[in-house]
Amino acid sequence: MTTKSAAAAARATVYGYPRQGRHRELKKAVEGYWKGRVTADALRATAAELRRTTWQELAGAGIDEVPTGDFSYYDHVLDASVMVGAVPERHRAAVAADPLDGYFAMARGTQDAAPLEMTKWFDTNYHYLVPELGPDTVFSADSTQQVTEFEEALALGLTARPVLLGPVSYLLLAKPAPGVAEGFDPLTLLDRLLPVYAEVLADLRAAGAEWVQLDEPALVQDRTPAQLDAAERAYRSLGALADRPRLLVASYFDRLGDALPVLAKAPVDGLALDFTEAAAGNLDALAAVGGLPGKRLVAGVVNGRNIWVNDLERSLSVLGTLLGLADRVDVAASCSLLHVPLDASLERDIEPQIRRWLAFARQKTAELVTLAKGLTRGTDAIASELAANRADLASRASSPITHDQAVRGRTTAVTEADARRSQPYPERAAAQRAHLGLPLLPTTTIGSFPQTGELRAARADLRAGRIDTAGYEERIKDEIREVIAFQEKTGLDVLVHGEPERNDMVQYFAEQLTGYLATRHGWVQSYGTRYVRPPILAGDISRPEPMTVRWTTYAQSLTERPVKGMLTGPVTMLAWSFVRDDQPLGETARQVALALRDEVRDLEAAGTSVIQVDEPALRETLPLRTADRPAYLDWATEAFRLTTAGVRPDTQIHTHMCYAEFGDIVQAIDDLDADVISLEATRSHMQVARELAAHGYPREAGPGVYDIHSPRVPSTEEAADLLRIGLRAIPAERLWVNPDCGLKTRDWPEVRSALEHLVTAARAVRAEL
Ligand code: GLN
Ligand code: ZN
């Protein structure tokens, strides 16, 4: 394929870049500031230096237009709240006294004022702080951050484009402030918000901004006619402003759907659209509305949220098609590069051949520059890049790592029966009752016990060679003994080993499965100063040997009571990793499920009668568009059942999920066919128990009665009251007693009293039955 050169030179750009710096300088500076070890000035200087380095690196690599305003000390949605003056009442004094401390108070809370609620940014693992709005919200413009950062880039002689969260998405991501009626719709504040955006745009224009990007990712979700109408009004109004910068409205993560014609017709100067697989449909939809005559199109052809090298020829062919649909086509990553690590070339532990398959932020930047060059000057101008890219793609496609015939053979041979328990639930339940002999309202925990300083020190000692594997394992065993002894003494019915050997519930398994890659420097922001290193599902997945059996059987050898085996489920393994893009997700899930199925069987064979397969991420990977959800839930529930269905009827399968809203997936929870499910329920006063009952959920459930996100220890009465509420929805024969989630983030003293109260509460309520 040869692309003729485009009329205008295509520019390469990005919407955002990893914020933390090569050595996570930002995390260190911010946390140092919180601890009083770093001054505000030093923190600001570090931040400015990181921005400068990033822009110069981007410009040096050939990015024509660098983003500004994407940097954040904590979160860009919180920054937007500051920009529009939406500071909750309870934080106003702090913000007035010191804007920086007030900012962190909103993010993290103080003794007297709760932080803003945190929730996931669409279907990514980034978390944002939810704006709190009400009918009395008064917005006021504060363009300081946006203008300052733009001027910094300008002073470096760069062409920069400020990036702001758009007004419609800002409101759609908000929720009613505490004390405001649930029914309040933040979108009703649009007319009040638009003048504030107009002011910020005017300030940026005055500072010299030619283009400003307004991000509207919320428009890729299903939207009502009223919401689409709000988008139409917003951009008609902003478009009509006199003396404004040119407006680029950006969307990503999925297709725009009904919002596409709305934005295409709006009097703005350009659209940035996602053209990756995740947003399939945008290209046809754009052609269907007749393209964007007179407008600039920024084409997100390089996936901004996975870590795979781009198929440059395929991208060029998409770009070639787009040339016919807009006045000018520029090249971008599909979304901010915030969601990928910085630099794959730092991963010296990954074989060079495999490292070439990876593209982190820096490599993606290079891809964008190559694509822009190819689009402008024709493919001959990038012949050597294309050849190298073809070789990398071919090496990945033909590698034995991505094509393990044994694994492939097994997944193709999977039958419907493999994903079905051998007996229906009622018969299994009877067998399990006989086998386990548990009391009514059995008590248990979700798996982890406090990850103490000693445990972390033991891992650090092992890494540093101060102790050997045997020494490390002794420490883990000491911990298991303590955890088992405590649970016996406290009177819990189904025990756990406490997961002391696990650094992280996904990484622990990823490290032991063939086909998974771990990174050393692949940090990605999860929220605030918390960064994670998601492992990479790179090849076909197999399990060379058992992963957990040793620890579970050791724990079981210490007690007569059942010890629950503990695994992370296939959906969560995918959700918290970088996934393959060369096969359907369902296929990858099936491979992981089969590996876990072997672990489940080995646990059973070693005498484990209760096995829990955690799926806390089942709901969070739900596709953004409702139309795409059934297909996802299909493969997701199949993968769970494939993991668990191979056991005897009298082996009890548990699962666990932790989030409050799952009204929309009750059917999927039912389809998992787990014998017992534990769920977060304390804060919602057992709402989920009522939802399960309303659905007619037929199996056992443990709605949590101990909120583990808080250091507060619930009293026996509180726990007992919650149980009584639970009993109104779920009969005693099917109700379990447990905390909301694992205890790894809590301290031993809290955990001790909380679990004692939980057991006492269960006994008291049992006595009432
Ligand atoms: N078994 C895990 C634990 O207890 C579950 C964690 C989770 O749900 N996120 O830590
Ligand atoms: Zn949980």
mmCIF file of N, CA and C in Angstrom, residues 119-221:
data_model
loop_
_atom_site.group_PDB
_atom_site.id
_atom_site.type_symbol
_atom_site.label_atom_id
_atom_site.label_comp_id
_atom_site.label_asym_id
_atom_site.label_seq_id
_atom_site.Cartn_x
_atom_site.Cartn_y
_atom_site.Cartn_z
ATOM 1 N N THR A 119 -13.858 7.405 42.261
ATOM 2 C CA THR A 119 -14.425 6.307 41.483
ATOM 3 C C THR A 119 -13.640 6.125 40.193
ATOM 4 N N LYS A 120 -13.913 5.030 39.523
ATOM 5 C CA LYS A 120 -13.112 4.707 38.344
ATOM 6 C C LYS A 120 -13.422 5.592 37.156
ATOM 7 N N TRP A 121 -12.371 5.965 36.456
ATOM 8 C CA TRP A 121 -12.447 6.780 35.249
ATOM 9 C C TRP A 121 -12.839 5.857 34.095
ATOM 10 N N PHE A 122 -14.117 5.863 33.753
ATOM 11 C CA PHE A 122 -14.654 4.997 32.707
ATOM 12 C C PHE A 122 -14.215 3.552 32.947
ATOM 13 N N ASP A 123 -13.778 2.839 31.917
ATOM 14 C CA ASP A 123 -13.407 1.448 32.179
ATOM 15 C C ASP A 123 -11.887 1.283 32.300
ATOM 16 N N THR A 124 -11.220 2.328 32.820
ATOM 17 C CA THR A 124 -9.781 2.206 33.061
ATOM 18 C C THR A 124 -9.558 1.896 34.544
ATOM 19 N N ASN A 125 -8.298 1.734 34.934
ATOM 20 C CA ASN A 125 -7.985 1.536 36.346
ATOM 21 C C ASN A 125 -7.518 2.835 37.003
ATOM 22 N N TYR A 126 -7.749 3.950 36.337
ATOM 23 C CA TYR A 126 -7.472 5.261 36.924
ATOM 24 C C TYR A 126 -8.724 5.685 37.710
ATOM 25 N N HIS A 127 -8.512 6.320 38.861
ATOM 26 C CA HIS A 127 -9.651 6.767 39.676
ATOM 27 C C HIS A 127 -9.670 8.286 39.757
ATOM 28 N N TYR A 128 -10.839 8.858 39.626
ATOM 29 C CA TYR A 128 -10.959 10.313 39.716
ATOM 30 C C TYR A 128 -11.806 10.692 40.924
ATOM 31 N N LEU A 129 -11.703 11.953 41.302
ATOM 32 C CA LEU A 129 -12.475 12.449 42.437
ATOM 33 C C LEU A 129 -13.773 13.057 41.929
ATOM 34 N N VAL A 130 -14.857 12.534 42.415
ATOM 35 C CA VAL A 130 -16.175 12.866 41.874
ATOM 36 C C VAL A 130 -16.598 14.274 42.297
ATOM 37 N N PRO A 131 -16.876 15.160 41.330
ATOM 38 C CA PRO A 131 -17.360 16.493 41.698
ATOM 39 C C PRO A 131 -18.682 16.382 42.462
ATOM 40 N N GLU A 132 -18.836 17.211 43.470
ATOM 41 C CA GLU A 132 -20.075 17.235 44.267
ATOM 42 C C GLU A 132 -20.809 18.522 43.947
ATOM 43 N N LEU A 133 -22.006 18.400 43.407
ATOM 44 C CA LEU A 133 -22.740 19.588 42.984
ATOM 45 C C LEU A 133 -24.158 19.553 43.541
ATOM 46 N N GLY A 134 -24.766 20.709 43.604
ATOM 47 C CA GLY A 134 -26.149 20.792 44.066
ATOM 48 C C GLY A 134 -26.803 22.010 43.465
ATOM 49 N N PRO A 135 -28.113 22.171 43.720
ATOM 50 C CA PRO A 135 -28.822 23.313 43.132
ATOM 51 C C PRO A 135 -28.223 24.649 43.568
ATOM 52 N N ASP A 136 -27.509 24.650 44.693
ATOM 53 C CA ASP A 136 -26.943 25.923 45.164
ATOM 54 C C ASP A 136 -25.505 26.155 44.709
ATOM 55 N N THR A 137 -24.963 25.208 43.936
ATOM 56 C CA THR A 137 -23.575 25.379 43.493
ATOM 57 C C THR A 137 -23.415 26.682 42.710
ATOM 58 N N VAL A 138 -22.419 27.465 43.123
ATOM 59 C CA VAL A 138 -22.089 28.677 42.367
ATOM 60 C C VAL A 138 -20.709 28.446 41.757
ATOM 61 N N PHE A 139 -20.623 28.477 40.449
ATOM 62 C CA PHE A 139 -19.325 28.280 39.801
ATOM 63 C C PHE A 139 -18.587 29.609 39.685
ATOM 64 N N SER A 140 -17.262 29.536 39.710
ATOM 65 C CA SER A 140 -16.488 30.737 39.409
ATOM 66 C C SER A 140 -15.186 30.293 38.758
ATOM 67 N N ALA A 141 -14.734 31.060 37.769
ATOM 68 C CA ALA A 141 -13.594 30.620 36.968
ATOM 69 C C ALA A 141 -12.271 30.864 37.678
ATOM 70 N N ASP A 142 -11.421 29.859 37.656
ATOM 71 C CA ASP A 142 -10.040 30.018 38.123
ATOM 72 C C ASP A 142 -9.151 29.342 37.078
ATOM 73 N N SER A 143 -8.610 30.152 36.185
ATOM 74 C CA SER A 143 -7.844 29.571 35.076
ATOM 75 C C SER A 143 -6.353 29.499 35.393
ATOM 76 N N THR A 144 -5.990 29.723 36.654
ATOM 77 C CA THR A 144 -4.565 29.813 37.000
ATOM 78 C C THR A 144 -3.749 28.639 36.484
ATOM 79 N N GLN A 145 -4.173 27.423 36.853
ATOM 80 C CA GLN A 145 -3.351 26.269 36.465
ATOM 81 C C GLN A 145 -3.236 26.176 34.945
ATOM 82 N N GLN A 146 -4.370 26.282 34.279
ATOM 83 C CA GLN A 146 -4.366 26.153 32.823
ATOM 84 C C GLN A 146 -3.474 27.213 32.177
ATOM 85 N N VAL A 147 -3.628 28.471 32.620
ATOM 86 C CA VAL A 147 -2.861 29.554 31.987
ATOM 87 C C VAL A 147 -1.373 29.424 32.320
ATOM 88 N N THR A 148 -1.072 29.155 33.583
ATOM 89 C CA THR A 148 0.336 29.031 33.986
ATOM 90 C C THR A 148 1.042 27.957 33.169
ATOM 91 N N GLU A 149 0.411 26.800 33.069
ATOM 92 C CA GLU A 149 1.089 25.700 32.377
ATOM 93 C C GLU A 149 1.222 25.986 30.883
ATOM 94 N N PHE A 150 0.199 26.620 30.337
ATOM 95 C CA PHE A 150 0.296 26.973 28.913
ATOM 96 C C PHE A 150 1.451 27.954 28.701
ATOM 97 N N GLU A 151 1.546 28.933 29.590
ATOM 98 C CA GLU A 151 2.622 29.927 29.444
ATOM 99 C C GLU A 151 4.002 29.300 29.629
ATOM 100 N N GLU A 152 4.079 28.321 30.513
ATOM 101 C CA GLU A 152 5.368 27.616 30.681
ATOM 102 C C GLU A 152 5.807 26.978 29.367
ATOM 103 N N ALA A 153 4.853 26.322 28.689
ATOM 104 C CA ALA A 153 5.200 25.647 27.433
ATOM 105 C C ALA A 153 5.552 26.670 26.355
ATOM 106 N N LEU A 154 4.792 27.763 26.359
ATOM 107 C CA LEU A 154 5.031 28.832 25.389
ATOM 108 C C LEU A 154 6.433 29.409 25.562
ATOM 109 N N ALA A 155 6.808 29.584 26.836
ATOM 110 C CA ALA A 155 8.121 30.164 27.134
ATOM 111 C C ALA A 155 9.248 29.264 26.628
ATOM 112 N N LEU A 156 8.948 27.978 26.464
ATOM 113 C CA LEU A 156 9.965 27.062 25.940
ATOM 114 C C LEU A 156 9.976 27.083 24.410
ATOM 115 N N GLY A 157 9.131 27.921 23.846
ATOM 116 C CA GLY A 157 9.098 28.036 22.394
ATOM 117 C C GLY A 157 8.300 26.936 21.723
ATOM 118 N N LEU A 158 7.389 26.292 22.483
ATOM 119 C CA LEU A 158 6.655 25.158 21.925
ATOM 120 C C LEU A 158 5.267 25.551 21.472
ATOM 121 N N THR A 159 4.743 24.801 20.512
ATOM 122 C CA THR A 159 3.337 24.934 20.159
ATOM 123 C C THR A 159 2.562 24.045 21.122
ATOM 124 N N ALA A 160 1.666 24.661 21.881
ATOM 125 C CA ALA A 160 0.987 23.903 22.924
ATOM 126 C C ALA A 160 -0.517 24.030 22.789
ATOM 127 N N ARG A 161 -1.206 22.992 23.247
ATOM 128 C CA ARG A 161 -2.664 22.991 23.193
ATOM 129 C C ARG A 161 -3.202 22.626 24.577
ATOM 130 N N PRO A 162 -3.782 23.601 25.286
ATOM 131 C CA PRO A 162 -4.355 23.273 26.587
ATOM 132 C C PRO A 162 -5.442 22.203 26.450
ATOM 133 N N VAL A 163 -5.469 21.282 27.408
ATOM 134 C CA VAL A 163 -6.477 20.216 27.423
ATOM 135 C C VAL A 163 -7.316 20.374 28.689
ATOM 136 N N LEU A 164 -8.618 20.517 28.510
ATOM 137 C CA LEU A 164 -9.527 20.694 29.652
ATOM 138 C C LEU A 164 -10.581 19.594 29.622
ATOM 139 N N LEU A 165 -11.057 19.195 30.773
ATOM 140 C CA LEU A 165 -12.226 18.326 30.805
ATOM 141 C C LEU A 165 -13.411 19.176 30.336
ATOM 142 N N GLY A 166 -14.162 18.690 29.368
ATOM 143 C CA GLY A 166 -15.273 19.465 28.808
ATOM 144 C C GLY A 166 -16.424 19.631 29.790
ATOM 145 N N PRO A 167 -17.243 20.639 29.607
ATOM 146 C CA PRO A 167 -18.305 20.952 30.561
ATOM 147 C C PRO A 167 -19.378 19.867 30.666
ATOM 148 N N VAL A 168 -19.676 19.207 29.566
ATOM 149 C CA VAL A 168 -20.748 18.207 29.617
ATOM 150 C C VAL A 168 -20.265 16.984 30.394
ATOM 151 N N SER A 169 -19.046 16.530 30.069
ATOM 152 C CA SER A 169 -18.517 15.378 30.806
ATOM 153 C C SER A 169 -18.320 15.730 32.270
ATOM 154 N N TYR A 170 -17.882 16.959 32.538
ATOM 155 C CA TYR A 170 -17.692 17.356 33.935
ATOM 156 C C TYR A 170 -18.990 17.143 34.719
ATOM 157 N N LEU A 171 -20.086 17.599 34.146
ATOM 158 C CA LEU A 171 -21.363 17.467 34.858
ATOM 159 C C LEU A 171 -21.846 16.019 34.890
ATOM 160 N N LEU A 172 -21.612 15.299 33.793
ATOM 161 C CA LEU A 172 -22.068 13.904 33.771
ATOM 162 C C LEU A 172 -21.262 13.037 34.738
ATOM 163 N N LEU A 173 -20.054 13.460 35.068
ATOM 164 C CA LEU A 173 -19.229 12.681 35.998
ATOM 165 C C LEU A 173 -19.497 13.082 37.449
ATOM 166 N N ALA A 174 -20.280 14.147 37.644
ATOM 167 C CA ALA A 174 -20.526 14.647 38.999
ATOM 168 C C ALA A 174 -21.664 13.881 39.670
ATOM 169 N N LYS A 175 -21.798 14.095 40.966
ATOM 170 C CA LYS A 175 -22.941 13.510 41.668
ATOM 171 C C LYS A 175 -23.488 14.546 42.649
ATOM 172 N N PRO A 176 -24.718 14.324 43.123
ATOM 173 C CA PRO A 176 -25.278 15.285 44.065
ATOM 174 C C PRO A 176 -24.424 15.365 45.330
ATOM 175 N N ALA A 177 -24.155 16.578 45.795
ATOM 176 C CA ALA A 177 -23.375 16.765 47.022
ATOM 177 C C ALA A 177 -24.121 16.140 48.194
ATOM 178 N N PRO A 178 -23.386 15.794 49.291
ATOM 179 C CA PRO A 178 -24.079 15.247 50.463
ATOM 180 C C PRO A 178 -25.182 16.211 50.904
ATOM 181 N N GLY A 179 -26.325 15.662 51.218
ATOM 182 C CA GLY A 179 -27.419 16.513 51.665
ATOM 183 C C GLY A 179 -28.327 16.968 50.527
ATOM 184 N N VAL A 180 -27.853 16.791 49.286
ATOM 185 C CA VAL A 180 -28.700 17.158 48.140
ATOM 186 C C VAL A 180 -29.493 15.914 47.731
ATOM 187 N N ALA A 181 -30.725 16.126 47.344
ATOM 188 C CA ALA A 181 -31.589 14.993 46.991
ATOM 189 C C ALA A 181 -30.949 14.150 45.886
ATOM 190 N N GLU A 182 -31.065 12.832 46.032
ATOM 191 C CA GLU A 182 -30.495 11.880 45.075
ATOM 192 C C GLU A 182 -30.921 12.189 43.638
ATOM 193 N N GLY A 183 -32.132 12.663 43.495
ATOM 194 C CA GLY A 183 -32.670 12.880 42.160
ATOM 195 C C GLY A 183 -32.083 14.093 41.445
ATOM 196 N N PHE A 184 -31.283 14.877 42.158
ATOM 197 C CA PHE A 184 -30.737 16.090 41.545
ATOM 198 C C PHE A 184 -29.834 15.729 40.366
ATOM 199 N N ASP A 185 -30.057 16.362 39.230
ATOM 200 C CA ASP A 185 -29.262 16.068 38.050
ATOM 201 C C ASP A 185 -28.259 17.203 37.798
ATOM 202 N N PRO A 186 -26.964 16.935 38.012
ATOM 203 C CA PRO A 186 -25.961 17.992 37.851
ATOM 204 C C PRO A 186 -26.023 18.678 36.479
ATOM 205 N N LEU A 187 -26.540 17.946 35.480
ATOM 206 C CA LEU A 187 -26.578 18.522 34.141
ATOM 207 C C LEU A 187 -27.465 19.769 34.080
ATOM 208 N N THR A 188 -28.365 19.896 35.045
ATOM 209 C CA THR A 188 -29.225 21.089 35.079
ATOM 210 C C THR A 188 -28.398 22.356 35.352
ATOM 211 N N LEU A 189 -27.115 22.157 35.745
ATOM 212 C CA LEU A 189 -26.273 23.327 36.033
ATOM 213 C C LEU A 189 -25.529 23.832 34.792
ATOM 214 N N LEU A 190 -25.805 23.214 33.653
ATOM 215 C CA LEU A 190 -25.018 23.537 32.453
ATOM 216 C C LEU A 190 -24.986 25.037 32.142
ATOM 217 N N ASP A 191 -26.145 25.666 32.202
ATOM 218 C CA ASP A 191 -26.175 27.084 31.827
ATOM 219 C C ASP A 191 -25.353 27.941 32.777
ATOM 220 N N ARG A 192 -25.225 27.476 34.012
ATOM 221 C CA ARG A 192 -24.391 28.209 34.964
ATOM 222 C C ARG A 192 -22.907 27.940 34.737
ATOM 223 N N LEU A 193 -22.636 26.770 34.210
ATOM 224 C CA LEU A 193 -21.229 26.372 34.051
ATOM 225 C C LEU A 193 -20.599 26.974 32.792
ATOM 226 N N LEU A 194 -21.394 27.098 31.745
ATOM 227 C CA LEU A 194 -20.824 27.530 30.462
ATOM 228 C C LEU A 194 -20.115 28.883 30.519
ATOM 229 N N PRO A 195 -20.685 29.889 31.229
ATOM 230 C CA PRO A 195 -19.962 31.167 31.296
ATOM 231 C C PRO A 195 -18.576 31.030 31.934
ATOM 232 N N VAL A 196 -18.452 30.074 32.857
ATOM 233 C CA VAL A 196 -17.161 29.847 33.509
ATOM 234 C C VAL A 196 -16.166 29.270 32.504
ATOM 235 N N TYR A 197 -16.627 28.326 31.701
ATOM 236 C CA TYR A 197 -15.761 27.800 30.653
ATOM 237 C C TYR A 197 -15.409 28.908 29.659
ATOM 238 N N ALA A 198 -16.377 29.760 29.360
ATOM 239 C CA ALA A 198 -16.120 30.856 28.420
ATOM 240 C C ALA A 198 -14.994 31.737 28.954
ATOM 241 N N GLU A 199 -15.028 31.975 30.261
ATOM 242 C CA GLU A 199 -13.993 32.820 30.860
ATOM 243 C C GLU A 199 -12.611 32.162 30.770
ATOM 244 N N VAL A 200 -12.560 30.865 31.074
ATOM 245 C CA VAL A 200 -11.284 30.161 31.003
ATOM 246 C C VAL A 200 -10.761 30.167 29.567
ATOM 247 N N LEU A 201 -11.662 29.936 28.625
ATOM 248 C CA LEU A 201 -11.250 29.944 27.211
ATOM 249 C C LEU A 201 -10.714 31.316 26.825
ATOM 250 N N ALA A 202 -11.375 32.362 27.315
ATOM 251 C CA ALA A 202 -10.926 33.724 26.999
ATOM 252 C C ALA A 202 -9.533 33.967 27.593
ATOM 253 N N ASP A 203 -9.324 33.498 28.817
ATOM 254 C CA ASP A 203 -8.013 33.675 29.450
ATOM 255 C C ASP A 203 -6.927 32.945 28.656
ATOM 256 N N LEU A 204 -7.251 31.739 28.192
ATOM 257 C CA LEU A 204 -6.259 30.976 27.429
ATOM 258 C C LEU A 204 -5.993 31.645 26.085
ATOM 259 N N ARG A 205 -7.059 32.175 25.507
ATOM 260 C CA ARG A 205 -6.895 32.893 24.240
ATOM 261 C C ARG A 205 -5.972 34.100 24.456
ATOM 262 N N ALA A 206 -6.243 34.824 25.546
ATOM 263 C CA ALA A 206 -5.438 36.008 25.845
ATOM 264 C C ALA A 206 -3.979 35.626 26.072
ATOM 265 N N ALA A 207 -3.767 34.438 26.613
ATOM 266 C CA ALA A 207 -2.393 33.990 26.852
ATOM 267 C C ALA A 207 -1.729 33.521 25.558
ATOM 268 N N GLY A 208 -2.523 33.403 24.494
ATOM 269 C CA GLY A 208 -1.933 33.057 23.208
ATOM 270 C C GLY A 208 -2.289 31.677 22.671
ATOM 271 N N ALA A 209 -3.235 30.989 23.313
ATOM 272 C CA ALA A 209 -3.586 29.642 22.850
ATOM 273 C C ALA A 209 -4.359 29.723 21.535
ATOM 274 N N GLU A 210 -3.864 29.012 20.544
ATOM 275 C CA GLU A 210 -4.593 28.995 19.274
ATOM 276 C C GLU A 210 -5.717 27.957 19.341
ATOM 277 N N TRP A 211 -5.367 26.764 19.861
ATOM 278 C CA TRP A 211 -6.344 25.683 20.004
ATOM 279 C C TRP A 211 -6.505 25.337 21.478
ATOM 280 N N VAL A 212 -7.712 24.955 21.850
ATOM 281 C CA VAL A 212 -7.939 24.388 23.179
ATOM 282 C C VAL A 212 -8.731 23.097 22.989
ATOM 283 N N GLN A 213 -8.324 22.072 23.697
ATOM 284 C CA GLN A 213 -9.016 20.782 23.600
ATOM 285 C C GLN A 213 -9.974 20.627 24.768
ATOM 286 N N LEU A 214 -11.210 20.258 24.472
ATOM 287 C CA LEU A 214 -12.202 19.987 25.509
ATOM 288 C C LEU A 214 -12.539 18.501 25.444
ATOM 289 N N ASP A 215 -12.224 17.774 26.504
ATOM 290 C CA ASP A 215 -12.438 16.326 26.501
ATOM 291 C C ASP A 215 -13.870 15.991 26.904
ATOM 292 N N GLU A 216 -14.522 15.211 26.077
ATOM 293 C CA GLU A 216 -15.898 14.807 26.378
ATOM 294 C C GLU A 216 -16.060 13.288 26.328
ATOM 295 N N PRO A 217 -15.256 12.573 27.117
ATOM 296 C CA PRO A 217 -15.354 11.107 27.055
ATOM 297 C C PRO A 217 -16.705 10.575 27.507
ATOM 298 N N ALA A 218 -17.424 11.361 28.319
ATOM 299 C CA ALA A 218 -18.718 10.852 28.806
ATOM 300 C C ALA A 218 -19.708 10.672 27.659
ATOM 301 N N LEU A 219 -19.407 11.280 26.507
ATOM 302 C CA LEU A 219 -20.330 11.137 25.383
ATOM 303 C C LEU A 219 -20.168 9.809 24.656
ATOM 304 N N VAL A 220 -19.209 8.985 25.055
ATOM 305 C CA VAL A 220 -19.114 7.662 24.418
ATOM 306 C C VAL A 220 -19.982 6.637 25.134
ATOM 307 N N GLN A 221 -20.687 7.064 26.171
ATOM 308 C CA GLN A 221 -21.618 6.135 26.819
ATOM 309 C C GLN A 221 -23.025 6.394 26.287
#
